[in-house]
XYZ file of C-alpha atoms in Angstrom:
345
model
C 28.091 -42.255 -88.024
C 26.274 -44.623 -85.732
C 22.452 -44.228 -84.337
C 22.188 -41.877 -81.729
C 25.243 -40.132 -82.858
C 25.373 -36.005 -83.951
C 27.581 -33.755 -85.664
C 27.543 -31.073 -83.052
C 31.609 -31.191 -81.999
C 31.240 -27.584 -79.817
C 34.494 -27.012 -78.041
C 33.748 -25.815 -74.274
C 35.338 -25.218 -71.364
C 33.967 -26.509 -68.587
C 35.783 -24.517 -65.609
C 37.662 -20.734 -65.941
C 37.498 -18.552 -63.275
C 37.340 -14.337 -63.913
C 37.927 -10.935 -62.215
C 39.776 -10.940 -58.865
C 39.793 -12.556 -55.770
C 40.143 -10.172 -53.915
C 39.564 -5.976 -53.391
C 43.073 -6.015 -51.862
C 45.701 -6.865 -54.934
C 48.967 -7.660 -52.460
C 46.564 -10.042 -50.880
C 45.744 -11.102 -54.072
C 49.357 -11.770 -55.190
C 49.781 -13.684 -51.905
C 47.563 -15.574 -52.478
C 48.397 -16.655 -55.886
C 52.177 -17.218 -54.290
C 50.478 -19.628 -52.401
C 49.073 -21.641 -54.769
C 51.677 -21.396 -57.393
C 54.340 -22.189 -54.723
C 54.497 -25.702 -55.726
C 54.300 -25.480 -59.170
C 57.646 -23.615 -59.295
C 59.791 -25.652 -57.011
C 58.679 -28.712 -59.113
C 60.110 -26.833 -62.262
C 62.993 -25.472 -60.850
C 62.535 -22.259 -60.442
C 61.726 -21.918 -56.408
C 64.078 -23.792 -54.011
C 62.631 -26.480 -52.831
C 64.123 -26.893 -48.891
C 63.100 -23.318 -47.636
C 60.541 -20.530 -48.483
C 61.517 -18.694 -51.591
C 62.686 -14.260 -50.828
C 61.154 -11.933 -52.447
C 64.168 -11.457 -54.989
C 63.682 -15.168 -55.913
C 60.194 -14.877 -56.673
C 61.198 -12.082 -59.051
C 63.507 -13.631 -60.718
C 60.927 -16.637 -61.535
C 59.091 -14.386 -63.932
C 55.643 -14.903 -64.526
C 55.177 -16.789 -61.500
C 55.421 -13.366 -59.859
C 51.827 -11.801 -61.050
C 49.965 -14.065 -58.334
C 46.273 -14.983 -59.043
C 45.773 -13.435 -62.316
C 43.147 -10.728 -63.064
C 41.152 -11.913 -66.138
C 38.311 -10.197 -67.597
C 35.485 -11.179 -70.436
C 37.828 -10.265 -73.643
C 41.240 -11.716 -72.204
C 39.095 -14.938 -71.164
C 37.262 -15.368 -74.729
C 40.192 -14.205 -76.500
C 42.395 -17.348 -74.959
C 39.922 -19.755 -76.002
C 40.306 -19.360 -79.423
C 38.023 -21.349 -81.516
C 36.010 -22.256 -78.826
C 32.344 -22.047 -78.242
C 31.419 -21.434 -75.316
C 33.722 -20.840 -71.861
C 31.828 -21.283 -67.915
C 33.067 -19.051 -66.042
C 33.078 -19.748 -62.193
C 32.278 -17.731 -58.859
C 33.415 -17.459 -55.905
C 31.732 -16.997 -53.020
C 32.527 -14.806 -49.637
C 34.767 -16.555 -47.295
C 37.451 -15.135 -44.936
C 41.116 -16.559 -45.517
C 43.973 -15.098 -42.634
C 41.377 -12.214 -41.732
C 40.554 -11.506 -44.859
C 37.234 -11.511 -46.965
C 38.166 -12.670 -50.690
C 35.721 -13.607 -53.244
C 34.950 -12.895 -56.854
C 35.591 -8.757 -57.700
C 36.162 -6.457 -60.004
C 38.444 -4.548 -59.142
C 39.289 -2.276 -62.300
C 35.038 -1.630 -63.196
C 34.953 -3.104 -66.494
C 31.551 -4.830 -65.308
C 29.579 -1.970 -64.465
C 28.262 -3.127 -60.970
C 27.972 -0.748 -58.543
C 29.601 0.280 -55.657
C 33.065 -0.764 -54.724
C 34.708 -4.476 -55.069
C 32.838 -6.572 -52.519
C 32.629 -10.128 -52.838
C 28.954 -10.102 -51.857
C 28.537 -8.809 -55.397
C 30.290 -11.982 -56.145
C 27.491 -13.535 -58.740
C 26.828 -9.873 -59.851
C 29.817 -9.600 -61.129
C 29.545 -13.155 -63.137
C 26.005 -12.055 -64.373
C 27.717 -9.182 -65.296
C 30.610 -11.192 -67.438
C 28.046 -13.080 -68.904
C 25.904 -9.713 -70.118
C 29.178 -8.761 -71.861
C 29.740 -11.722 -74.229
C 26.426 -13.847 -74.256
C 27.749 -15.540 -77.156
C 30.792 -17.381 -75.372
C 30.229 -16.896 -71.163
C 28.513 -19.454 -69.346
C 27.985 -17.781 -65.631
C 27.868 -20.623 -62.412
C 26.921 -18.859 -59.372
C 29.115 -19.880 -55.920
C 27.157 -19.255 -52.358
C 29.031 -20.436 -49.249
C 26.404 -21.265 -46.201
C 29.516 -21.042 -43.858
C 29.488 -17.002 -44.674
C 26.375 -15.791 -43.449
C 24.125 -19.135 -42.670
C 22.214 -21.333 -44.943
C 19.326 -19.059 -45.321
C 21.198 -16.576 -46.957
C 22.818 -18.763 -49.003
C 19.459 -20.408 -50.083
C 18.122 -17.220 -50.702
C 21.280 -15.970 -53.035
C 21.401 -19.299 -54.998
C 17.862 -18.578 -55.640
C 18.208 -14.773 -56.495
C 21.479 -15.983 -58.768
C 19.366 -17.954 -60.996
C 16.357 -16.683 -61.207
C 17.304 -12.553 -61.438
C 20.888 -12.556 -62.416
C 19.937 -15.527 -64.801
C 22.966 -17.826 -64.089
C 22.995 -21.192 -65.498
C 24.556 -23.118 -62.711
C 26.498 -22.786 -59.087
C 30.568 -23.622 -57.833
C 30.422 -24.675 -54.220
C 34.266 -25.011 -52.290
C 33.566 -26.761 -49.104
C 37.035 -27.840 -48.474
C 38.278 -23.832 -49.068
C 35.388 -22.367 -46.693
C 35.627 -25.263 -44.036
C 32.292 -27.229 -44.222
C 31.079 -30.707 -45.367
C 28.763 -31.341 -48.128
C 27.476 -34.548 -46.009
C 26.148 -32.023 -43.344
C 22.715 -32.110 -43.729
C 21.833 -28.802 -42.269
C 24.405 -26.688 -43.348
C 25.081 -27.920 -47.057
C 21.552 -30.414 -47.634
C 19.529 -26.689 -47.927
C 21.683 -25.784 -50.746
C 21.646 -29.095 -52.799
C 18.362 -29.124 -52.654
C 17.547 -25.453 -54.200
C 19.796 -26.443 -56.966
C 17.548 -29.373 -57.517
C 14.519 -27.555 -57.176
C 16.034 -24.345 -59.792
C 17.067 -27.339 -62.339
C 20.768 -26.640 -61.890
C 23.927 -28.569 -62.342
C 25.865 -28.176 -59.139
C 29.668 -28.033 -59.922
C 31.640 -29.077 -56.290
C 35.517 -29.012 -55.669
C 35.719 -32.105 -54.540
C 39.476 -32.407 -54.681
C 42.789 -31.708 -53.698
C 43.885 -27.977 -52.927
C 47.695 -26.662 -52.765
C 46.235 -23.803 -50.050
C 47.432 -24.242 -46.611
C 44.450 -23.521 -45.082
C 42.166 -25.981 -47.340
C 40.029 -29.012 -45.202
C 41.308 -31.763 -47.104
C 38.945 -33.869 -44.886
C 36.246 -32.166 -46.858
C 37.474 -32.956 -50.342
C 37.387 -36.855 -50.663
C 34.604 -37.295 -53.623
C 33.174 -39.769 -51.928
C 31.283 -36.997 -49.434
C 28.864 -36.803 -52.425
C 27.505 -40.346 -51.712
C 24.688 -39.089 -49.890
C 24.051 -36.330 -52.311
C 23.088 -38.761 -54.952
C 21.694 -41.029 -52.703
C 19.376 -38.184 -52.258
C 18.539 -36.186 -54.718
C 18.853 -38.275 -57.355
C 17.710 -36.155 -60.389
C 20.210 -33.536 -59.687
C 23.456 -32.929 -61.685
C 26.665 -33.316 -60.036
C 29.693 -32.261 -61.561
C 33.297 -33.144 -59.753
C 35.543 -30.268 -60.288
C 39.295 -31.925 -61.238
C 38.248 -35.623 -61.590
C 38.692 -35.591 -57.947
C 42.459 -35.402 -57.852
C 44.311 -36.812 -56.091
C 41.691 -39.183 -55.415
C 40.618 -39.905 -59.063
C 39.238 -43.271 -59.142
C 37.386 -42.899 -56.040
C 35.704 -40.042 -58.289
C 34.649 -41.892 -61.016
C 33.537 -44.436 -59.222
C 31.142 -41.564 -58.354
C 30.495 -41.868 -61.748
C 29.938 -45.449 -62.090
C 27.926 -45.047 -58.999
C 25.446 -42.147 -59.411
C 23.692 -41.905 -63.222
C 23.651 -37.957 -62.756
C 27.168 -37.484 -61.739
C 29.718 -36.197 -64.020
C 33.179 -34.837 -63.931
C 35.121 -32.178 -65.257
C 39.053 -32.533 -66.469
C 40.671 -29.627 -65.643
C 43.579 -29.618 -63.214
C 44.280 -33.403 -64.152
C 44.527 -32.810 -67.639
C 47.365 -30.554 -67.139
C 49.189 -32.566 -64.557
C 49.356 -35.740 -66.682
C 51.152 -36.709 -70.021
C 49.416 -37.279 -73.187
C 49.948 -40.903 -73.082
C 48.388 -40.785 -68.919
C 45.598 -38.595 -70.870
C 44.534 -41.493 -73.106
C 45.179 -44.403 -70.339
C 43.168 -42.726 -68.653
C 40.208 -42.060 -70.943
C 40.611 -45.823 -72.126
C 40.353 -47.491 -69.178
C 37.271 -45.218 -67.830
C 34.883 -47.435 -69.962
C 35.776 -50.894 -68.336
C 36.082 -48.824 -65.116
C 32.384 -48.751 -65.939
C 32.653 -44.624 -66.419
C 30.995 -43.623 -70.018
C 33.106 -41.324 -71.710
C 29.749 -38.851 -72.012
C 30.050 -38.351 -68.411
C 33.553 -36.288 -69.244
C 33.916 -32.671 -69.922
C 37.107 -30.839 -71.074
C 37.711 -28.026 -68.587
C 40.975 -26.109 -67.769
C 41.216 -24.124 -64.380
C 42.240 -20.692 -66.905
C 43.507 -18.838 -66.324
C 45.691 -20.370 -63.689
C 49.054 -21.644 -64.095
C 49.826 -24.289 -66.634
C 46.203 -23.911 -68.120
C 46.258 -23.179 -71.688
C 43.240 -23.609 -73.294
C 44.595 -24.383 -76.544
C 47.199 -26.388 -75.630
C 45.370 -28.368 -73.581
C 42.678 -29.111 -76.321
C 44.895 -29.966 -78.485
C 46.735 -32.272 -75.701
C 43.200 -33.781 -75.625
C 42.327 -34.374 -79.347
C 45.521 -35.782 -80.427
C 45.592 -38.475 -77.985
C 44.831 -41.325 -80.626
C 48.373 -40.260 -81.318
C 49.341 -42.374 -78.376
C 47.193 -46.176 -79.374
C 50.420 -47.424 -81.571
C 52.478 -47.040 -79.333
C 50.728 -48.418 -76.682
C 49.359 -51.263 -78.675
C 45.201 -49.917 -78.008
C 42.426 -48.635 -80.417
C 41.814 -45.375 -80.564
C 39.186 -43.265 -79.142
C 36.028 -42.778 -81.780
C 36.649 -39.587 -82.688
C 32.807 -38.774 -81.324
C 33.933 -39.513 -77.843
C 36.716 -37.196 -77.910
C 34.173 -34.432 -79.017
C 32.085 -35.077 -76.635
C 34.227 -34.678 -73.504
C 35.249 -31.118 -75.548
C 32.418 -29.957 -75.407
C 29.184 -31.960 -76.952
C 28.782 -33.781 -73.575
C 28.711 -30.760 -71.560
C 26.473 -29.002 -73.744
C 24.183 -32.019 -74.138
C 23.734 -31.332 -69.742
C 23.352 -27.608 -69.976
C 20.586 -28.016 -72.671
C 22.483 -26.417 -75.051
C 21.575 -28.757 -77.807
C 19.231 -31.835 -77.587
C 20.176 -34.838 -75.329
């Protein structure tokens, strides 16, 4: 092993989400229709030309349970043999009339009152109280909701009551720009003053009603241009718009990006193209972290780990050295954990 190198190899993931998204579970199963749409005409099982009945939904199965409800056990108990598992919030916004964010609806955390998704970081301090040992909590504000005060004020309360380690922001879902400098500016710059890695969906949605003239990674410019000491993670590698994201990367010495979505949309042999082309695309394989999107569709933890650290499977074939093996565990997990402070840098 090389200078500068450790044995750490932790296995994290760097993006789940938890509870519900909403008090209202048909809403909720809408919802995860919505998003799953896609996914099942591509694989055959929703026609393709028209809107799918209700009967043909049925028939697909699985695809019929919507946006899952996942709580603490069920999350740690799909990662098995992993480490540690963040665990995402999601702030207040209104979608068709109705106010969705991070609940629990069933009362497994204990927070009071009924499912609200005010409580939204409550409930994710809550997760976090539950299994210490595995659950990473990221807090999610949205200045849209209730103005940038209140947001301010929440990311603030998130942190430094609730004890959260970090904070998920969706512009492109709740319909603002991260280059406004009133509206989002306020919020950056708490997370820089708290010491927090920021985590932004900077990426490509399969909602209807997502901005996608908010997602382009390149809105961050002027986020590391100016608060340059402040950790930026790109939810998705950007996708679809991928090398404009790591050239974020390239760009910014703070930025960093997670994997999930693209991992699962790609082949193996994609995978390690596109991990062995990152370094002459000037993008340092530390700046990677394995994440999955769990418990949506397609995103099993294990099999996507293992997708990830058999890749060197792939260099014969494609006539290319393998990945050290040191890089591959740091984008599982050492890299990430190297940012949250979980082990020395």
């Amino acid at each position: 092993m090389s200078e500068g190198q450790n044995d750490i190899a932790m296995r994290i993931d760097a993006h789940t989400h938890i509870l519900s998204l909403s008090a209202d579970p048909d809403f909720t199963a809408r919802y995860g229709r919505e998003g799953s749409l896609c996914i099942c005409r591509s694989q055959g099982h929703l026609p393709s030309h028209r809107m799918p009945t209700d009967t043909e939904w049925d028939d697909a199965g699985l695809f019929d349970r919507g946006f899952l409800t996942i709580g603490p056990a069920e999350t740690v108990a799909a990662h098995r043999g992993f480490d540690k598992i963040v665990i995402l919030g999601v702030s207040p916004q209104f979608l068709d009339g109705e106010l969705i964010g991070t609940v629990d609806t069933t009362g497994i955390t204990g927070v009071p009152g009924p499912p609200h998704p005010d409580k939204c970081n409550d409930y994710i301090a809550a997760c976090v109280r539950m299994d210490p040992d595995h659950l990473i909590g990221f807090a999610s504000v949205n200045p849209a909701y209730r103005g940038v005060r209140a947001a301010v004020n929440e990311l603030e309360r998130a942190v430094t009551e609730l004890g959260l380690s970090g904070v998920k922001l969706y512009p492109m879902y709740q319909h603002w720009s991260p280059m406004d400098r009133e509206v989002a500016f306020p919020v950056f710059a708490k997370a820089a003053e708290l010491g927090i890695p920021v985590m932004v969906h900077q990426a490509g949605s399969t909602r209807i009603d997502a901005r996608m003239e908010y997602a382009r990674p390149a809105m961050l410019d002027d986020i590391g241009r100016e608060f340059r000491d402040l950790v930026v993670i790109l939810a998705h590698c950007g996708i679809p718009w991928i090398d404009e994201a790591m050239f974020m990367l390239t760009k910014h010495p703070n930025f960093y990006a997670d994997l999930s979505y693209h991992i699962a949309t790609i082949t193996r042999r994609d995978l390690f193209s596109f991990l062995h082309r990152s370094e002459p695309f000037f993008v340092p394989l530390g700046k990677l972290f394995f994440g999955t999107d769990y418990p949506g569709f397609l995103y099993d933890p294990i099999e996507l780990a293992h997708k990830l650290m058999t890749v060197n499977d792939e260099a014969e074939a494609l006539a290319l050295d393998p990945i050290p093996e040191h890089q591959l565990d740091g984008i599982m997990g050492d890299n990430l954990a190297r940012v949250l402070g979980l082990v020395a840098a």
